[in-house]
Amino acid sequence: MKALRFEHGELKLADVATPSLPGEVLVRVTHSGICNTDLEIVRGYAGFEGTIGHEFVGVVEESDNKTLIGKRVVGEINVGCGTCELCLAGDPRHCPTRTVLGIKGRDGAHAEFLTLPERNLIAVPDAVSDAAACFTEPLAAAIGITEQVEILPETRVAVIGDGKLGILCAFALAARSRNTSLIGKHSSKLNIAAGHGIEPVLLGQAAGLANAFDVVVEASGSDSGFATALDLVRPRGKIVLKSTFHGTPKWEAWRVVVDEISIVGSRCGRFEPALAALAAGTMPVESLITDEFPLADGVRAVERAAERGILKVLLRMAD
Amino acid sequence: MKALRFEHGELKLADVATPSLPGEVLVRVTHSGICNTDLEIVRGYAGFEGTIGHEFVGVVEESDNKTLIGKRVVGEINVGCGTCELCLAGDPRHCPTRTVLGIKGRDGAHAEFLTLPERNLIAVPDAVSDAAACFTEPLAAAIGITEQVEILPETRVAVIGDGKLGILCAFALAARSRNTSLIGKHSSKLNIAAGHGIEPVLLGQAAGLANAFDVVVEASGSDSGFATALDLVRPRGKIVLKSTFHGTPKWEAWRVVVDEISIVGSRCGRFEPALAALAAGTMPVESLITDEFPLADGVRAVERAAERGILKVLLRMAD
């Protein structure tokens, strides 16, 4: 089968054997989405080699559980060992020996086929298009914020960063709070959010909003994002960190102490609420799609996703 | 009156007028304690000029409320404006125009007299000695952690830093958790905590404790403290920041995201639980006193407090 692989510092389309792992389900991938984590891997920041990609929708091709065959599915990307303290407590996402689809120790989704354990797969409601289903994983990560931090209708929320992740976070938070602002550098991206109960704010105008927010989500993936968040959050407020970019920025830790700020690291979320929101059509994720390429043009698709001003780029596996 | 003042980059004992502020209470200071914040101010890191000191016990000398006169008191150090949103919500500690005793816009406690509003003063129970009462403010800050982060008997807690603040935090946390470790570089300081339900751990031996703690308190005041905390805390655990040292360390923010760590900035705490603990005699704070000087030797006392291996240095105002 064809797979988009990062090996020896190079991204290329390769012909490899169709995967087969005892006890796992074989999924024929229909579409996949290119995430900033993919770009980090291709820049060599994440130490991963193999087939990249972790946002996907597909159809079950082979399974020990025959009732699954032919079902349209998405998949939770973390696979725990199943036996450690964290796995037994129901938290395989933090299993110390976990593999992660297309990120850590496990070939990913930018390929014609992938495998995952049955427990990782969730059926996609008919109301959700393939394109929308590709957003299940990142939307789950965005909605996950609301399971870590209380968001009430009156909570004043700011999201820093008008990339894919920032816009999805703004969608997820605006579903709870009627005071959600999205702060970014690009009017064209801010405008995608503007029609959906989200206040667009150009970064240059954010200086007047010092201490104005109860919760600030840092989703810019830049060194300066955290400093901006510290300026915007009120004393005793919360900063949610979403970016996994591999920098080591400096931070004024003493300001966190003096203003008694809480910082909440937030990575993944549960798929069920994301699929429910997609099925309800309340989050216009397809407005984030800039482009779509066939898998055969995967290298070009990743280059496109890395260009300035580009939001989501999808791959389709059928020519 | 005599006052220990930091002015024009120099610490000196000065003769100044006895303070008088309309509507405030005049307190004759009996004893005061030298805090690391005092040392930061004397190093010029905090931008404060005036009489330093904020840990004290004293006797009310003059007050519009005559029933207070002669009462032994300690005092909450933050004075809010009384009219802003935060003050009206009962949180003067984060009032943006607050003054802070001996730290910000208000002369402090290393002096024969100070003034504070009546609402800041709390009577000291007879069972609490003057020396112990000097620990009310820092012990309140330590106990304040338990009002921000849930500490159960089985919670695995580590405190990094065997200075004054770290040991007080360990006392406060060991009162709630039966699994409290204090991690530091100095056997002599660790031994002060060791007898009180606290496991002493030399920093060099902490490497074997990666991910072993639910809650890690960073009280070392060093650049490397946060990195150690990240190593020790479990996924989804909490790091409490207590040090207000004015560095800008680098941090691996991505690890906070991947492991979904929460970081809680923690500065002050309520005085009532601290006074109750001191009255009950459950926290042996006087074991932290290394030395005591008369106010006349205040400059020498601050130099002594800055020496390696020294814990709490007290000043007594009577010769």
XYZ file of C-alpha atoms in Angstrom:
638
model
C 0.000 0.000 0.000
C 0.990 3.659 -0.265
C 2.020 5.536 2.889
C 3.439 8.989 3.600
C 6.540 8.293 5.653
C 9.176 10.357 7.461
C 12.456 8.443 7.539
C 16.117 9.449 7.768
C 15.087 13.099 7.880
C 13.059 12.899 4.676
C 9.327 12.838 3.927
C 8.333 10.620 1.015
C 5.532 8.512 -0.393
C 6.523 4.863 -0.059
C 5.152 1.448 -0.992
C 4.978 -0.667 2.141
C 3.216 -3.843 3.270
C -0.376 -3.456 4.443
C -0.152 -3.399 8.261
C -1.242 -6.375 10.325
C -1.091 -6.484 14.106
C -2.521 -9.474 16.028
C -5.652 -8.456 17.925
C -5.952 -5.117 16.159
C -8.487 -3.937 13.611
C -7.494 -3.096 10.031
C -8.999 0.188 8.844
C -9.064 1.354 5.214
C -8.454 5.090 5.539
C -10.806 7.311 3.523
C -9.541 10.791 4.424
C -6.907 12.166 6.787
C -6.086 15.656 8.042
C -2.659 17.280 8.301
C -1.964 18.651 11.782
C 0.772 20.975 13.052
C 2.184 17.994 14.939
C 2.829 16.386 11.529
C 4.772 19.493 10.539
C 6.764 19.352 13.797
C 7.654 15.719 13.057
C 8.761 16.575 9.504
C 10.965 19.336 10.938
C 12.609 16.608 13.032
C 11.451 18.031 16.376
C 9.600 15.008 17.682
C 11.965 12.083 17.185
C 9.407 10.017 15.256
C 10.122 7.904 12.167
C 7.440 6.058 10.217
C 4.075 6.815 8.648
C 2.820 10.187 9.905
C -0.779 11.316 10.446
C -3.273 10.838 13.261
C -6.479 12.619 12.156
C -8.521 10.263 9.989
C -11.792 8.668 9.042
C -12.003 5.203 7.517
C -13.922 1.967 7.091
C -13.202 -1.257 8.983
C -11.711 -3.791 6.548
C -10.749 -6.693 8.835
C -11.575 -7.423 12.461
C -11.904 -10.376 14.837
C -15.244 -8.792 15.718
C -17.038 -9.332 12.426
C -19.872 -6.911 13.327
C -17.415 -4.070 12.847
C -16.549 -4.827 9.253
C -17.798 -2.100 6.913
C -18.413 0.389 9.724
C -17.224 3.973 9.253
C -14.944 4.874 12.169
C -12.598 7.399 13.706
C -9.967 6.384 16.259
C -8.545 7.552 19.597
C -4.825 7.905 18.876
C -3.257 6.793 22.188
C -2.768 3.069 22.744
C -1.843 2.190 26.334
C -0.139 -0.995 27.507
C -3.384 -2.063 29.213
C -1.663 -3.262 32.378
C -0.054 -0.255 34.123
C -1.634 1.746 36.952
C -2.770 4.527 34.581
C -4.252 2.161 31.986
C -6.110 0.234 34.704
C -7.455 3.561 35.987
C -8.884 4.210 32.513
C -6.260 6.713 31.369
C -4.237 5.096 28.535
C -3.528 8.606 27.190
C -0.845 8.979 29.857
C 0.456 5.395 29.928
C 4.252 5.787 30.106
C 4.796 3.109 27.446
C 1.877 4.151 25.219
C 2.171 4.286 21.465
C 0.485 7.136 19.600
C -0.819 6.871 16.042
C 1.658 8.521 13.693
C 3.444 10.258 16.589
C 5.138 7.668 18.804
C 5.995 4.021 18.130
C 3.080 3.359 15.763
C 2.547 3.969 12.032
C -0.086 6.581 11.313
C -3.011 7.611 9.147
C -1.564 9.216 6.005
C -1.731 5.800 4.328
C -4.211 3.514 2.630
C -4.547 1.359 5.769
C -3.834 1.560 9.490
C -4.436 -0.658 12.512
C -5.738 0.211 15.965
C -7.184 -1.860 18.833
C -10.975 -2.249 18.674
C -11.367 -0.268 21.927
C -9.857 2.794 20.189
C -12.443 2.926 17.396
C -15.721 4.825 17.474
C -18.463 4.666 14.825
C -19.165 7.903 12.965
C -22.839 9.046 12.829
C -24.271 9.225 9.297
C -24.893 12.976 9.679
C -21.125 13.607 9.812
C -19.344 13.917 6.450
C -15.956 12.327 5.882
C -14.370 15.771 5.742
C -15.940 16.799 9.052
C -15.053 13.464 10.662
C -11.352 14.246 10.075
C -11.761 17.000 12.677
C -12.919 14.601 15.423
C -9.498 14.292 17.061
C -8.548 18.010 17.100
C -12.092 19.044 18.028
C -12.030 16.517 20.888
C -8.792 18.143 22.055
C -10.486 21.566 21.920
C -13.642 20.434 23.739
C -11.405 18.688 26.288
C -10.555 22.134 27.684
C -14.127 22.425 28.970
C -13.661 19.193 30.940
C -10.533 20.567 32.634
C -11.609 24.170 33.286
C -15.112 25.335 34.248
C -16.554 27.512 31.473
C -19.820 29.249 32.375
C -21.908 31.494 30.084
C -20.435 34.577 31.785
C -16.796 33.357 31.793
C -14.627 35.795 29.833
C -12.522 33.629 27.502
C -9.714 34.540 25.103
C -8.013 32.160 22.678
C -4.579 33.261 21.444
C -3.728 31.979 17.970
C -5.872 31.999 14.837
C -4.525 28.758 13.390
C -6.518 25.534 13.087
C -6.216 24.647 16.743
C -7.032 28.142 17.971
C -10.162 28.405 15.834
C -11.374 24.962 16.962
C -10.757 25.968 20.595
C -12.751 29.160 20.005
C -15.632 27.118 18.520
C -15.586 24.751 21.506
C -15.443 27.530 24.098
C -18.043 29.745 22.419
C -20.444 26.810 22.752
C -20.216 27.362 26.533
C -19.356 31.056 27.041
C -21.045 34.067 25.490
C -17.824 36.091 26.005
C -15.279 34.385 23.759
C -12.576 36.322 21.903
C -10.145 34.946 19.326
C -6.861 36.852 19.144
C -4.619 36.524 16.111
C -2.589 38.230 13.439
C -4.681 37.399 10.359
C -7.988 39.086 9.555
C -8.832 36.386 7.034
C -8.554 33.642 9.663
C -10.273 35.663 12.380
C -13.182 36.201 10.005
C -13.852 32.447 9.875
C -14.622 32.573 13.578
C -16.347 35.963 13.590
C -19.694 34.706 12.382
C -20.089 32.181 15.165
C -20.480 34.084 18.427
C -16.740 34.764 18.634
C -15.250 38.252 18.963
C -12.270 38.614 16.575
C -9.375 40.687 17.958
C -6.222 41.583 16.058
C -3.146 40.952 18.215
C -2.098 44.597 17.975
C -5.355 45.613 19.631
C -5.065 43.135 22.498
C -2.822 45.430 24.553
C -5.901 47.246 25.801
C -7.295 44.004 27.226
C -4.815 43.486 30.088
C -6.322 41.388 32.920
C -9.625 41.287 31.028
C -10.126 37.510 30.844
C -10.940 34.762 33.338
C -9.542 32.044 31.055
C -6.915 32.448 28.322
C -6.107 29.564 25.964
C -2.597 29.663 24.436
C -2.887 27.964 21.042
C -0.481 30.074 18.988
C 2.461 27.701 19.159
C 4.832 30.655 19.466
C 7.366 31.674 22.086
C 5.514 34.923 22.758
C 2.079 33.374 23.216
C 2.525 32.648 26.906
C 3.712 36.175 27.691
C 0.614 37.529 25.923
C -1.557 35.140 27.943
C 0.005 36.425 31.196
C -0.868 39.970 30.168
C -4.478 39.140 29.314
C -5.472 36.923 32.241
C -6.900 38.412 35.430
C -5.372 37.709 38.861
C -6.394 34.188 40.000
C -7.407 33.427 36.397
C -6.446 30.381 34.322
C -4.153 29.930 31.339
C -4.703 26.776 29.275
C -1.670 25.583 27.299
C -2.557 23.729 24.075
C 0.544 23.990 21.871
C 3.052 21.168 21.892
C 5.715 23.052 19.936
C 9.142 22.004 21.151
C 10.606 25.340 22.207
C 11.913 26.223 25.650
C 10.663 29.796 26.017
C 11.596 31.958 28.994
C 8.812 32.770 31.401
C 8.265 35.206 34.223
C 7.342 32.559 36.774
C 7.148 35.155 39.553
C 4.149 36.808 37.862
C 2.309 33.472 38.029
C 2.969 33.413 41.787
C 2.172 37.058 42.555
C -1.103 36.969 40.604
C -1.830 33.374 41.703
C -2.506 32.244 38.131
C -3.252 28.604 37.348
C -1.786 27.047 34.196
C -3.454 23.949 32.791
C -1.670 21.741 30.276
C -4.232 20.277 27.867
C -3.503 17.771 25.092
C -6.269 15.345 24.122
C -9.980 14.997 24.727
C -12.725 12.387 24.526
C -14.092 11.687 21.034
C -17.773 11.268 22.020
C -18.550 14.961 22.676
C -16.714 15.935 19.477
C -18.710 13.484 17.343
C -21.933 14.666 19.007
C -21.101 18.290 18.170
C -20.211 17.368 14.573
C -23.443 15.393 14.199
C -25.428 18.363 15.565
C -23.709 20.621 13.021
C -23.062 23.291 15.641
C -19.370 23.692 14.863
C -18.595 24.700 11.279
C -15.310 22.798 11.041
C -15.446 22.459 7.249
C -14.930 26.233 6.954
C -11.341 25.513 8.056
C -10.499 23.368 5.022
C -8.144 25.239 2.711
C -7.222 22.420 0.381
C -7.473 18.704 -0.392
C -4.925 16.477 -2.151
C -4.821 12.823 -3.141
C -2.427 10.700 -1.043
C -0.211 10.400 -4.148
C 0.518 14.137 -3.712
C 1.075 13.774 0.041
C 4.501 15.432 0.108
C 3.114 18.454 -1.711
C 0.105 18.503 0.640
C 2.392 18.704 3.693
C 4.379 21.516 2.046
C 1.090 23.298 1.380
C -0.025 22.865 4.995
C 3.197 24.534 6.137
C 2.634 27.673 4.046
C 1.598 30.895 5.767
C -2.116 31.543 5.903
C -3.120 27.927 5.290
C -5.562 26.219 7.646
C -6.577 22.558 7.286
C -5.263 20.478 4.393
C -6.925 17.065 3.866
C -5.675 13.964 2.089
C -8.065 11.616 0.291
C -6.895 8.061 -0.184
C -8.985 7.211 -3.289
C -7.582 8.802 -6.462
C 11.716 56.025 65.821
C 14.283 53.581 64.429
C 13.523 51.824 61.132
C 15.492 49.541 58.831
C 15.228 51.211 55.434
C 16.332 50.435 51.888
C 16.905 53.692 49.993
C 19.091 54.659 47.039
C 20.374 51.111 46.812
C 21.509 50.996 50.427
C 20.141 49.310 53.559
C 20.562 51.322 56.762
C 19.080 51.951 60.170
C 17.477 55.398 60.126
C 15.730 57.725 62.538
C 12.349 58.636 61.066
C 9.080 60.073 62.302
C 6.667 57.646 63.941
C 4.136 56.791 61.202
C 0.625 58.217 61.311
C -2.031 57.475 58.696
C -5.587 58.773 59.147
C -7.965 55.888 59.806
C -5.179 53.379 60.387
C -4.041 51.707 63.585
C -0.602 52.376 65.091
C 1.157 49.165 66.158
C 4.268 49.039 68.334
C 6.236 46.181 66.787
C 7.615 43.623 69.271
C 9.374 41.204 66.926
C 9.740 40.854 63.155
C 11.043 38.091 60.902
C 13.393 38.454 57.923
C 11.997 36.849 54.769
C 13.647 36.034 51.454
C 11.503 38.784 49.913
C 13.373 41.243 52.145
C 16.642 39.908 50.702
C 15.267 40.287 47.144
C 14.376 43.925 47.895
C 17.850 44.629 49.320
C 19.344 43.142 46.149
C 17.307 45.740 44.242
C 15.136 43.162 42.443
C 11.727 44.389 43.597
C 11.772 48.153 42.985
C 10.788 48.989 46.583
C 12.238 51.825 48.652
C 11.346 52.452 52.301
C 11.162 50.461 55.529
C 11.363 46.731 54.740
C 9.766 43.837 56.615
C 6.322 42.260 56.596
C 6.411 39.426 59.145
C 5.720 40.840 62.612
C 3.935 40.703 65.923
C 3.182 43.815 67.948
C 0.852 45.608 70.353
C -1.761 48.180 69.345
C -0.597 51.600 70.545
C -3.208 53.958 69.020
C -6.529 53.277 67.339
C -9.879 55.006 66.712
C -11.351 51.776 68.073
C -10.196 52.088 71.687
C -11.006 48.446 72.488
C -8.004 47.429 70.377
C -5.414 49.356 72.375
C -3.023 47.028 74.184
C -4.027 43.983 72.094
C -1.267 41.753 70.718
C -1.743 41.473 66.966
C -0.367 40.231 63.665
C -1.381 41.794 60.360
C -2.417 40.775 56.830
C 0.114 42.574 54.644
C -1.992 43.521 51.567
C -4.045 46.717 51.751
C -6.552 47.066 48.902
C -8.149 50.291 47.700
C -11.483 49.094 49.074
C -13.474 50.234 46.045
C -12.367 48.172 43.017
C -14.110 45.040 41.734
C -11.618 42.710 43.443
C -11.741 44.515 46.805
C -15.552 44.533 46.744
C -15.421 40.792 46.019
C -13.364 40.327 49.207
C -9.983 39.876 47.527
C -7.797 42.923 48.400
C -4.736 40.688 47.972
C -5.081 41.114 44.196
C -6.297 44.734 44.102
C -4.326 46.307 41.224
C -3.560 49.438 43.289
C -2.928 47.621 46.590
C -0.066 48.537 48.871
C 1.847 45.762 50.604
C 3.549 46.148 53.974
C 7.289 46.624 53.431
C 7.025 45.417 49.815
C 4.989 47.892 47.772
C 4.039 51.517 48.502
C 3.908 51.108 52.279
C 6.569 51.220 55.010
C 7.094 47.877 56.703
C 7.695 46.040 59.948
C 11.441 46.197 60.662
C 10.781 49.339 62.720
C 9.584 50.350 66.159
C 6.119 51.207 64.808
C 3.957 50.530 61.762
C 0.410 51.333 60.709
C -2.236 49.133 59.078
C -6.010 49.424 58.671
C -7.978 47.846 61.522
C -9.437 45.245 59.141
C -5.906 43.899 58.512
C -5.168 43.137 62.168
C -5.877 39.858 63.956
C -5.442 39.217 67.684
C -2.842 36.616 68.638
C -3.995 33.840 71.024
C -2.130 33.784 74.368
C -0.797 30.300 73.631
C 1.301 31.651 70.738
C 4.697 33.108 71.683
C 5.969 36.311 70.081
C 8.599 34.300 68.206
C 6.036 31.852 66.848
C 3.636 34.676 65.944
C 6.291 36.073 63.567
C 5.670 32.970 61.443
C 1.951 33.703 60.988
C 2.334 35.307 57.551
C 4.678 32.724 55.974
C 2.789 29.826 57.602
C -0.478 31.270 56.242
C 1.140 31.309 52.794
C 2.130 27.651 53.248
C -1.288 26.536 54.523
C -2.856 28.520 51.661
C -1.657 25.762 49.301
C -4.179 23.402 50.878
C -6.994 25.828 50.011
C -5.922 25.882 46.347
C -5.078 22.200 45.795
C -6.878 19.227 47.337
C -4.537 17.346 49.685
C -5.899 14.035 50.960
C -4.186 11.665 53.414
C -3.059 9.458 50.502
C -1.894 12.328 48.227
C 1.810 11.905 47.427
C 3.378 15.325 48.028
C 6.919 16.581 47.445
C 8.249 19.991 48.450
C 11.385 21.149 46.616
C 13.586 23.469 48.657
C 14.726 23.095 52.263
C 14.759 26.802 53.074
C 12.336 28.518 55.441
C 9.463 28.537 52.982
C 9.995 24.938 51.894
C 10.070 23.622 55.460
C 6.910 25.573 56.366
C 5.187 24.199 53.264
C 6.236 20.687 54.290
C 4.811 21.248 57.806
C 1.534 22.519 56.327
C 1.200 19.681 53.826
C 2.227 16.924 56.245
C -0.692 18.037 58.407
C -2.958 16.791 55.591
C -0.999 14.081 53.751
C 0.790 11.089 55.252
C 3.050 10.939 52.167
C 5.030 14.188 52.288
C 8.662 14.410 51.166
C 10.967 17.405 51.532
C 13.697 17.566 48.888
C 16.765 19.714 49.438
C 20.520 19.980 49.392
C 21.205 20.345 53.125
C 20.992 17.425 55.576
C 20.976 19.837 58.508
C 17.858 21.606 57.203
C 16.139 18.412 56.094
C 16.636 17.047 59.610
C 14.475 19.833 61.064
C 11.555 18.450 59.066
C 12.433 14.772 59.459
C 10.992 14.396 62.932
C 7.537 15.588 61.945
C 6.039 13.036 59.580
C 8.088 14.335 56.650
C 10.377 12.140 54.543
C 13.704 13.951 53.969
C 15.238 13.389 50.510
C 18.599 14.727 49.367
C 18.281 16.316 45.917
C 20.849 13.913 44.468
C 18.600 10.990 45.396
C 15.443 12.504 43.851
C 16.294 11.257 40.357
C 14.818 7.867 41.258
C 11.472 9.491 42.048
C 10.430 10.522 38.508
C 6.621 10.808 38.182
C 6.242 9.643 41.786
C 4.198 12.557 43.174
C 0.645 13.813 42.744
C 1.551 17.309 43.935
C 4.983 18.973 43.824
C 5.564 22.330 45.533
C 8.423 24.412 44.074
C 9.786 26.467 46.963
C 13.493 26.456 46.151
C 13.642 29.891 44.580
C 16.091 28.601 41.984
C 16.036 28.437 38.199
C 16.313 24.648 38.267
C 13.481 24.061 40.729
C 10.754 24.000 38.107
C 12.604 21.503 35.903
C 12.997 19.215 38.936
C 9.284 19.584 39.672
C 8.431 18.551 36.094
C 10.534 15.426 36.539
C 8.914 14.467 39.838
C 5.233 15.094 39.113
C 3.035 12.376 37.630
C 1.032 12.906 34.428
C -2.066 15.014 35.233
C -0.436 16.001 38.542
C -0.066 19.492 39.982
C 2.941 21.751 40.477
C 2.506 24.558 43.000
C 4.786 27.573 42.490
C 5.642 29.414 45.719
C 8.869 31.312 44.973
C 8.652 34.935 43.892
C 12.305 35.227 42.876
C 12.628 37.569 39.917
C 14.304 35.336 37.361
C 12.983 34.423 33.923
C 13.928 30.749 33.697
C 13.420 28.734 30.534
C 10.774 26.053 30.671
C 9.761 23.081 28.587
C 6.151 24.185 28.146
C 5.452 21.263 25.792
C 6.007 18.772 28.635
C 3.260 20.538 30.615
C 0.929 20.026 27.635
C 1.859 16.426 26.812
C 1.566 15.290 30.449
C -1.418 17.615 31.073
C 0.183 19.056 34.212
C -1.514 21.858 36.137
C 0.629 24.650 37.596
C -0.799 26.683 40.447
C 0.727 30.038 41.429
C 0.402 30.506 45.187
C 1.432 33.607 47.144
C -0.497 34.437 50.303
C -2.924 32.678 52.590
C -5.469 33.470 55.299
C -4.062 34.174 58.760
C -6.782 32.417 60.789
C -5.759 28.796 60.007
C -2.105 29.690 60.631
C -2.837 31.206 64.043
C -4.996 28.195 64.903
C -2.154 25.812 63.998
C 0.339 27.885 66.004
C -2.000 27.941 69.017
C -2.422 24.161 68.770
C 1.367 23.792 68.742
C 1.224 21.281 65.887
C 3.787 23.043 63.693
C 7.195 23.462 65.335
C 8.032 26.763 63.646
C 10.435 27.891 66.363
C 12.818 25.109 65.295
C 13.464 27.265 62.198
C 14.907 30.195 64.156
C 18.658 30.414 63.598
C 19.317 33.767 65.202
C 17.835 36.881 66.795
C 19.204 40.439 66.735
C 18.090 43.741 68.221
C 16.710 46.216 65.648
C 19.834 48.337 66.228
C 21.802 45.528 64.531
C 19.258 45.228 61.702
C 21.756 45.588 58.862
C 23.883 42.817 60.347
C 20.760 40.686 60.839
C 19.862 40.962 57.148
C 23.431 40.055 56.178
C 23.192 37.064 58.505
C 19.862 35.995 56.961
C 21.517 36.001 53.525
C 24.317 33.620 54.588
C 24.246 30.021 53.381
C 22.637 27.544 55.740
C 20.721 30.153 57.727
C 16.977 29.754 58.261
C 14.843 32.342 60.082
C 16.474 35.419 61.609
C 14.280 37.503 63.954
C 14.576 41.117 65.020
C 13.436 42.251 68.479
C 12.553 45.907 68.816
C 13.273 46.282 72.569
C 17.010 46.414 73.344
